[in-house]
PDB file of N, CA and C in Angstrom:
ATOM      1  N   UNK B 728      65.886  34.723  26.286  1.00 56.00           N
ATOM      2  CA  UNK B 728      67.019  35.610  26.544  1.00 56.00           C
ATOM      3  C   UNK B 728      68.182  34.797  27.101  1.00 56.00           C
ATOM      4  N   UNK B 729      69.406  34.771  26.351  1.00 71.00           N
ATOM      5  CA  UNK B 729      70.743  34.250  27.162  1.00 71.00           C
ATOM      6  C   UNK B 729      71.170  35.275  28.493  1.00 71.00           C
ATOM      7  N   UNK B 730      71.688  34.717  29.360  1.00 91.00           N
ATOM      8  CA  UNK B 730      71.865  35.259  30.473  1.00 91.00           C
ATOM      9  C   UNK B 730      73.640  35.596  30.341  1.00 91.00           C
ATOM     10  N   UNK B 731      74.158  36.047  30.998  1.00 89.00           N
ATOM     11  CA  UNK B 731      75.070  37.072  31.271  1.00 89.00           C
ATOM     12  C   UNK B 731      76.445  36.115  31.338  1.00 89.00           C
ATOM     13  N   UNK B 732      76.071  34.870  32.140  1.00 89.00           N
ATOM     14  CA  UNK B 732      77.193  33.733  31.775  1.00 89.00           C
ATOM     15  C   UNK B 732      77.267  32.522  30.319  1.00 89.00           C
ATOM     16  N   UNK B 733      75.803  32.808  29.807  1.00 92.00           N
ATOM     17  CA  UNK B 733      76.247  32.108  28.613  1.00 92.00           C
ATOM     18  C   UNK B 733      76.925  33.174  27.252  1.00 92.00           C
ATOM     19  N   UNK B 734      76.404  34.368  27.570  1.00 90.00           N
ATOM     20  CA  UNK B 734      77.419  35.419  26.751  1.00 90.00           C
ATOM     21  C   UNK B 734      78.972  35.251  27.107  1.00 90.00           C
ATOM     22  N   UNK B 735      78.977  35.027  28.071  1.00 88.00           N
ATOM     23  CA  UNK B 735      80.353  35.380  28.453  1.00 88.00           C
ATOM     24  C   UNK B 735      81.321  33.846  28.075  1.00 88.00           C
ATOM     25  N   UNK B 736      80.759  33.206  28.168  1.00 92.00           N
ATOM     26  CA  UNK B 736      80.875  31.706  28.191  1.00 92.00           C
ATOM     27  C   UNK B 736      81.160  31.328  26.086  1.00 92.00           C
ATOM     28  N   UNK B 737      79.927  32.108  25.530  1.00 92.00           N
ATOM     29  CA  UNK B 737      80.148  32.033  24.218  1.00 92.00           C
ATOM     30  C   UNK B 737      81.196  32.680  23.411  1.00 92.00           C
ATOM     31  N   UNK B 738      81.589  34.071  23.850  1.00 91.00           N
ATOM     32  CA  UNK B 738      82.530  35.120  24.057  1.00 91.00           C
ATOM     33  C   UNK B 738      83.721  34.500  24.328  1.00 91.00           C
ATOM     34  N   UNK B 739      83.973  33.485  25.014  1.00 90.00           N
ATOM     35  CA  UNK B 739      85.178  32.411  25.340  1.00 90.00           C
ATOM     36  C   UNK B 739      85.369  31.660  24.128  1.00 90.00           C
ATOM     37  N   UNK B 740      84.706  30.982  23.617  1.00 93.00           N
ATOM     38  CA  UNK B 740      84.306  30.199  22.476  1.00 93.00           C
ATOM     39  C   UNK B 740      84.384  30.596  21.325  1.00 93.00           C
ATOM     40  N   UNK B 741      84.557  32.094  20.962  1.00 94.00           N
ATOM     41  CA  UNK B 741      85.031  32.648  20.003  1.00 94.00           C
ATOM     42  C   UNK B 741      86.332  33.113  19.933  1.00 94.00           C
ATOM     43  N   UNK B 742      86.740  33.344  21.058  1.00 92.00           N
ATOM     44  CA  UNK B 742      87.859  33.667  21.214  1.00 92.00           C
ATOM     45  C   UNK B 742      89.024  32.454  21.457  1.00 92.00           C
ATOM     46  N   UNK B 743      88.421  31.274  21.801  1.00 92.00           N
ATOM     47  CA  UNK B 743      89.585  30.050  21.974  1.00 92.00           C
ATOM     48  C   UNK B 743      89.619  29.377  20.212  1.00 92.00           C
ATOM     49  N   UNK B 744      88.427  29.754  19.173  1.00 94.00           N
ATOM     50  CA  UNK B 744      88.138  29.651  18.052  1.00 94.00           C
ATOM     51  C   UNK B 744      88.982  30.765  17.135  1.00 94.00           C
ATOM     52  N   UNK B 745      89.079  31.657  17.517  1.00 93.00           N
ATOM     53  CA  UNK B 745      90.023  32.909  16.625  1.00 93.00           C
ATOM     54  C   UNK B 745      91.445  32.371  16.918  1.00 93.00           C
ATOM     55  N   UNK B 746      91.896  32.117  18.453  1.00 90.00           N
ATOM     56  CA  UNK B 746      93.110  31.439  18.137  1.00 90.00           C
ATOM     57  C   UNK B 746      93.656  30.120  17.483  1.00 90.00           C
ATOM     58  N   UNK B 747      92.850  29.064  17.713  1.00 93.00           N
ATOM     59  CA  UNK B 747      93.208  27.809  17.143  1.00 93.00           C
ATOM     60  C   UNK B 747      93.085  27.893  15.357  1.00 93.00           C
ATOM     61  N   UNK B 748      92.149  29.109  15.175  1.00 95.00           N
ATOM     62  CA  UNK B 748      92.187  29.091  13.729  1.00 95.00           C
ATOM     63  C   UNK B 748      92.843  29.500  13.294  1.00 95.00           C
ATOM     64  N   UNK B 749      93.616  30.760  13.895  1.00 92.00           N
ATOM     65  CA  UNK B 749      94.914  31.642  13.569  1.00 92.00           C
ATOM     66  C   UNK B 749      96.308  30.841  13.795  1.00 92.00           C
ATOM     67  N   UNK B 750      96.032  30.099  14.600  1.00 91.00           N
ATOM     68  CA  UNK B 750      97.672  28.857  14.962  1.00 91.00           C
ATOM     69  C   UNK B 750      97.444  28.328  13.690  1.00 91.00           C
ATOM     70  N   UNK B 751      96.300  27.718  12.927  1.00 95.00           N
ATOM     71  CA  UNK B 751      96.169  26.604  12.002  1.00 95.00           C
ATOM     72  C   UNK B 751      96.682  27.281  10.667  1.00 95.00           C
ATOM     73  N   UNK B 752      95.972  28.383  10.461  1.00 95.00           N
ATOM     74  CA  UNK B 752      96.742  29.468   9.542  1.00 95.00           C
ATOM     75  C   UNK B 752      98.090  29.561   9.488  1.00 95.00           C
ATOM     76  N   UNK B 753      98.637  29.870  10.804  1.00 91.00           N
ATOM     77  CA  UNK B 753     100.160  30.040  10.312  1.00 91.00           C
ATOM     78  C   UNK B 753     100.846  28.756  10.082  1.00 91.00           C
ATOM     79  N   UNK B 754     100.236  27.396  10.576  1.00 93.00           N
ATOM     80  CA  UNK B 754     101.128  26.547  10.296  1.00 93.00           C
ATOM     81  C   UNK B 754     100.749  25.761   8.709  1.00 93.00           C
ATOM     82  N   UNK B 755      99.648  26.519   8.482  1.00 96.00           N
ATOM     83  CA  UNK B 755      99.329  26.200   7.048  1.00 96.00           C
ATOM     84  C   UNK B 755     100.162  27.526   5.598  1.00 96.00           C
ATOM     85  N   UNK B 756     100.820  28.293   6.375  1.00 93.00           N
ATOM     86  CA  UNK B 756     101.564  29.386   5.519  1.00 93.00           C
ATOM     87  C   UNK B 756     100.401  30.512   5.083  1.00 93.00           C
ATOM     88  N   UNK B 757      99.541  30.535   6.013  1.00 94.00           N
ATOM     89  CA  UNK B 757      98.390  31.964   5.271  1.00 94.00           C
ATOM     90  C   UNK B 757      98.116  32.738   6.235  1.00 94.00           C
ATOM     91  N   UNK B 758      99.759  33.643   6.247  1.00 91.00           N
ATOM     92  CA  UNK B 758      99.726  35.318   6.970  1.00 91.00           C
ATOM     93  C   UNK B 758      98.109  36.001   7.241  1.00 91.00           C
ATOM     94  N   UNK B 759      97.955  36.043   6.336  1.00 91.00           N
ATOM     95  CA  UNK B 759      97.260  36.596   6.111  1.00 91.00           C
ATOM     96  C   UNK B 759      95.649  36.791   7.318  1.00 91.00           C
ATOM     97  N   UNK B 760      95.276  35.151   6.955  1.00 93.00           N
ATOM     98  CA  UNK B 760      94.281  34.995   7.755  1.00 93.00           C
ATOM     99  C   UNK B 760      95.114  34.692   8.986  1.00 93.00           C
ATOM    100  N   UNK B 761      96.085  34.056   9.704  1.00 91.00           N
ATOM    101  CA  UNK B 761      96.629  34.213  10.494  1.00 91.00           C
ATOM    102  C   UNK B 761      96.430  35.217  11.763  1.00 91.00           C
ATOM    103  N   UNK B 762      96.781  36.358  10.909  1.00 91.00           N
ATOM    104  CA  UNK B 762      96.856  37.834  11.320  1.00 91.00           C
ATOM    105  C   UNK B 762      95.279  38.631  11.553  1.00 91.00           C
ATOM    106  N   UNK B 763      94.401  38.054  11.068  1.00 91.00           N
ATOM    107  CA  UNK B 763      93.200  38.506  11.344  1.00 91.00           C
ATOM    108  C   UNK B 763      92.520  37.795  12.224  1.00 91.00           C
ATOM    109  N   UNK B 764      92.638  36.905  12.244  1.00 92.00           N
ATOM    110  CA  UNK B 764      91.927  36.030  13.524  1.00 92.00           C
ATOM    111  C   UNK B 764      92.942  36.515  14.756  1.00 92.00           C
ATOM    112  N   UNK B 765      94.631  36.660  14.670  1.00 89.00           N
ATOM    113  CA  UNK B 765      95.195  36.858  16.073  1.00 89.00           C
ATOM    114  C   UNK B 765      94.853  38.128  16.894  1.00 89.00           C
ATOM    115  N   UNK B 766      94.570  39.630  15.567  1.00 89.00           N
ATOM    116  CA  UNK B 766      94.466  40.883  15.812  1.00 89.00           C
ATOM    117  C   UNK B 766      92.943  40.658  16.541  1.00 89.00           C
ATOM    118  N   UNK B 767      91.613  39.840  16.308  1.00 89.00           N
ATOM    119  CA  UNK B 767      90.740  39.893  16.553  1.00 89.00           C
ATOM    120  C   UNK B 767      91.034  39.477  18.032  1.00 89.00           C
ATOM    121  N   UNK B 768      91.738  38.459  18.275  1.00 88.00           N
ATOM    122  CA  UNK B 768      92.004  38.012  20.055  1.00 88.00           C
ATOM    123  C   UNK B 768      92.453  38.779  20.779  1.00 88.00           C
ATOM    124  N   UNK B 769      93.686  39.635  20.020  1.00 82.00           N
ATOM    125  CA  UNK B 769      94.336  40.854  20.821  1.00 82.00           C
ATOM    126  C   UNK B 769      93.227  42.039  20.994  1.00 82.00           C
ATOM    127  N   UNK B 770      92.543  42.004  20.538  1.00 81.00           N
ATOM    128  CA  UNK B 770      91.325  43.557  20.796  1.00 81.00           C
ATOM    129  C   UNK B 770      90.224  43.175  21.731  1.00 81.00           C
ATOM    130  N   UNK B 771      89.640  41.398  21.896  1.00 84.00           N
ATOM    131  CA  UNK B 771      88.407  41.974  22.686  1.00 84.00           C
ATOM    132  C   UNK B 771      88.592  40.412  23.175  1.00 84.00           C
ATOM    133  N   UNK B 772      89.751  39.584  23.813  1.00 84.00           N
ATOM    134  CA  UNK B 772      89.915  38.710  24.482  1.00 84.00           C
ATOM    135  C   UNK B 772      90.599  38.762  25.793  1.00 84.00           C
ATOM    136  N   UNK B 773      90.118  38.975  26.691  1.00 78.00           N
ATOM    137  CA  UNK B 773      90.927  38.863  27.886  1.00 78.00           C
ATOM    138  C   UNK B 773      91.621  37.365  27.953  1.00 78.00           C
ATOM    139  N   UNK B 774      92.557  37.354  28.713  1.00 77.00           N
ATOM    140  CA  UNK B 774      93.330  36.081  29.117  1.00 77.00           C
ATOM    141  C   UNK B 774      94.164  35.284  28.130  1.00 77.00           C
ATOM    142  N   UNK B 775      93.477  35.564  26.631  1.00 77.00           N
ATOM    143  CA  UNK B 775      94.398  34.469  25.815  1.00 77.00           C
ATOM    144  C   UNK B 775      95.250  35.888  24.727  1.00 77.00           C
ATOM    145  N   UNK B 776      94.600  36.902  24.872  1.00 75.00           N
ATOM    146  CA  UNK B 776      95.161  37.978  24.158  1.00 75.00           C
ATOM    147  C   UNK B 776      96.956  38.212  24.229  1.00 75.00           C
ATOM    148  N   UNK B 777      96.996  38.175  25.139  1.00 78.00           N
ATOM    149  CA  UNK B 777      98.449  38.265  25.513  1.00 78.00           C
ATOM    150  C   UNK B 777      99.261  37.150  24.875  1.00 78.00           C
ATOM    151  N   UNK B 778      98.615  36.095  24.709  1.00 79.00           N
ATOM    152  CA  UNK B 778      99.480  35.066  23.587  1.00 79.00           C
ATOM    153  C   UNK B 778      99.213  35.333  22.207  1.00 79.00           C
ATOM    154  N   UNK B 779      98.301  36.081  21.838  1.00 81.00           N
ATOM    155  CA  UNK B 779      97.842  36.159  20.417  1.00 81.00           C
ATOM    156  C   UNK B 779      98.969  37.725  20.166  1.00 81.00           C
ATOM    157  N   UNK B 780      99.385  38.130  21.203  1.00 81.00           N
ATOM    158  CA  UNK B 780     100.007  39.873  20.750  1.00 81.00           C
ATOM    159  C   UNK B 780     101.744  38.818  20.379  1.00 81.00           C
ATOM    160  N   UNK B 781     101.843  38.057  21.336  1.00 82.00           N
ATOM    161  CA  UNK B 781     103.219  37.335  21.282  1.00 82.00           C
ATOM    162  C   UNK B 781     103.509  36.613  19.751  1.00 82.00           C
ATOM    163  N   UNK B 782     102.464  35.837  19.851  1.00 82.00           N
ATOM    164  CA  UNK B 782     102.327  35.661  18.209  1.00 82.00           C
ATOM    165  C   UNK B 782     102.276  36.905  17.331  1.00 82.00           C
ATOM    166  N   UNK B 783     101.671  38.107  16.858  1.00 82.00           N
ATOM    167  CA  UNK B 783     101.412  39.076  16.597  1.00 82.00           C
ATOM    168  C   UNK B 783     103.346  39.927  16.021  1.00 82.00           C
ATOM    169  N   UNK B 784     103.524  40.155  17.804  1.00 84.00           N
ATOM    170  CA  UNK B 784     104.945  40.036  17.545  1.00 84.00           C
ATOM    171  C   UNK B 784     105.957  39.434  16.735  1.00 84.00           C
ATOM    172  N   UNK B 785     106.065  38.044  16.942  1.00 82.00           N
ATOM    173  CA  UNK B 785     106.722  37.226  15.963  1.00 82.00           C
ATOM    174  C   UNK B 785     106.598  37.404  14.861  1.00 82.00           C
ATOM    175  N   UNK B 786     105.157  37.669  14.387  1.00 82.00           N
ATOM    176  CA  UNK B 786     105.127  37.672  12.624  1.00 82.00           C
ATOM    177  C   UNK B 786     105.481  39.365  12.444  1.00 82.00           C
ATOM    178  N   UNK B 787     105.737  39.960  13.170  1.00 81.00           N
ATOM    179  CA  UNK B 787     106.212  41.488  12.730  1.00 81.00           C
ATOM    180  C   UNK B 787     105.020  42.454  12.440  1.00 81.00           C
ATOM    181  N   UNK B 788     104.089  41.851  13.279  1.00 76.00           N
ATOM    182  CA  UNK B 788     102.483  42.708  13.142  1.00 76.00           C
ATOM    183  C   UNK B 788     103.058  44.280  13.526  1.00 76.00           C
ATOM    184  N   UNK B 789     102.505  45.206  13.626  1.00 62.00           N
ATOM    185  CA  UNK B 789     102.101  46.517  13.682  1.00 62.00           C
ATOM    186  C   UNK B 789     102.486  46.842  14.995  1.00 62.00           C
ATOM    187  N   UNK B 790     102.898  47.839  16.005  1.00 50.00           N
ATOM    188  CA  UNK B 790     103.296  48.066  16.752  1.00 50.00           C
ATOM    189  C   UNK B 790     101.832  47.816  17.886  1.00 50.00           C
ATOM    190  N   UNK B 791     100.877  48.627  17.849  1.00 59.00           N
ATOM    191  CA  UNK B 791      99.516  48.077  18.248  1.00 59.00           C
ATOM    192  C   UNK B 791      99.668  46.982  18.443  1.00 59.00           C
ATOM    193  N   UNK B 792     100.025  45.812  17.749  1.00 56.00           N
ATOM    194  CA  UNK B 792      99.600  44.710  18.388  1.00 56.00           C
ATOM    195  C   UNK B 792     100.613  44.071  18.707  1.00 56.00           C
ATOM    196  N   UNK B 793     101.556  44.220  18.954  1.00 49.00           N
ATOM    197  CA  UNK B 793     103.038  43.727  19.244  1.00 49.00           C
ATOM    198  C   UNK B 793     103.396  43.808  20.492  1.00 49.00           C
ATOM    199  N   UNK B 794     102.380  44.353  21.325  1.00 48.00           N
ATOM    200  CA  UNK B 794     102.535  44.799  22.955  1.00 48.00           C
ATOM    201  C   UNK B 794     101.290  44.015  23.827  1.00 48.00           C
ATOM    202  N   UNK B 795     101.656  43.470  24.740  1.00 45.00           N
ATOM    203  CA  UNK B 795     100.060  42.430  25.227  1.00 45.00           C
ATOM    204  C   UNK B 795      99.669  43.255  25.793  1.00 45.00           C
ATOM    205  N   UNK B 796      98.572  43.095  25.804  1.00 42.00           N
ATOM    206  CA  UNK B 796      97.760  43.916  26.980  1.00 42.00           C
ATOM    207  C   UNK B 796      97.753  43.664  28.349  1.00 42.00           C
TER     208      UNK B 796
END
């Protein structure tokens, strides 16, 4: 059984992974995936979410995600 800090710890690790992949996206020109990896940070990332809504913003995402949490 993983314990309560390596969830949380892995949970970090996906989420510092949804952004660097979503930065790499946009500077590779693919909205697309961009926007799905940033929307995924803005819904269930504390702490880095608020940069992923800023980004979000910029590309003219959806009102939902255009506001940090």
């Amino acid at each position: 059984a993983t314990s309560a800090e390596e969830r949380r710890k892995q949970k970090w690790q996906v989420c510092q992974a949804n952004y660097f992949i979503g930065e790499d996206a946009l500077l590779k020109h693919r909205r697309t995936i961009a926007l799905e990896h940033l929307k995924a940070i803005h819904d269930s990332c504390a702490g880095i979410g608020s940069m992923a809504a800023k980004e979000l913003k910029r590309l003219g995402a959806t009102a939902k995600y255009a506001t940090a949490k």
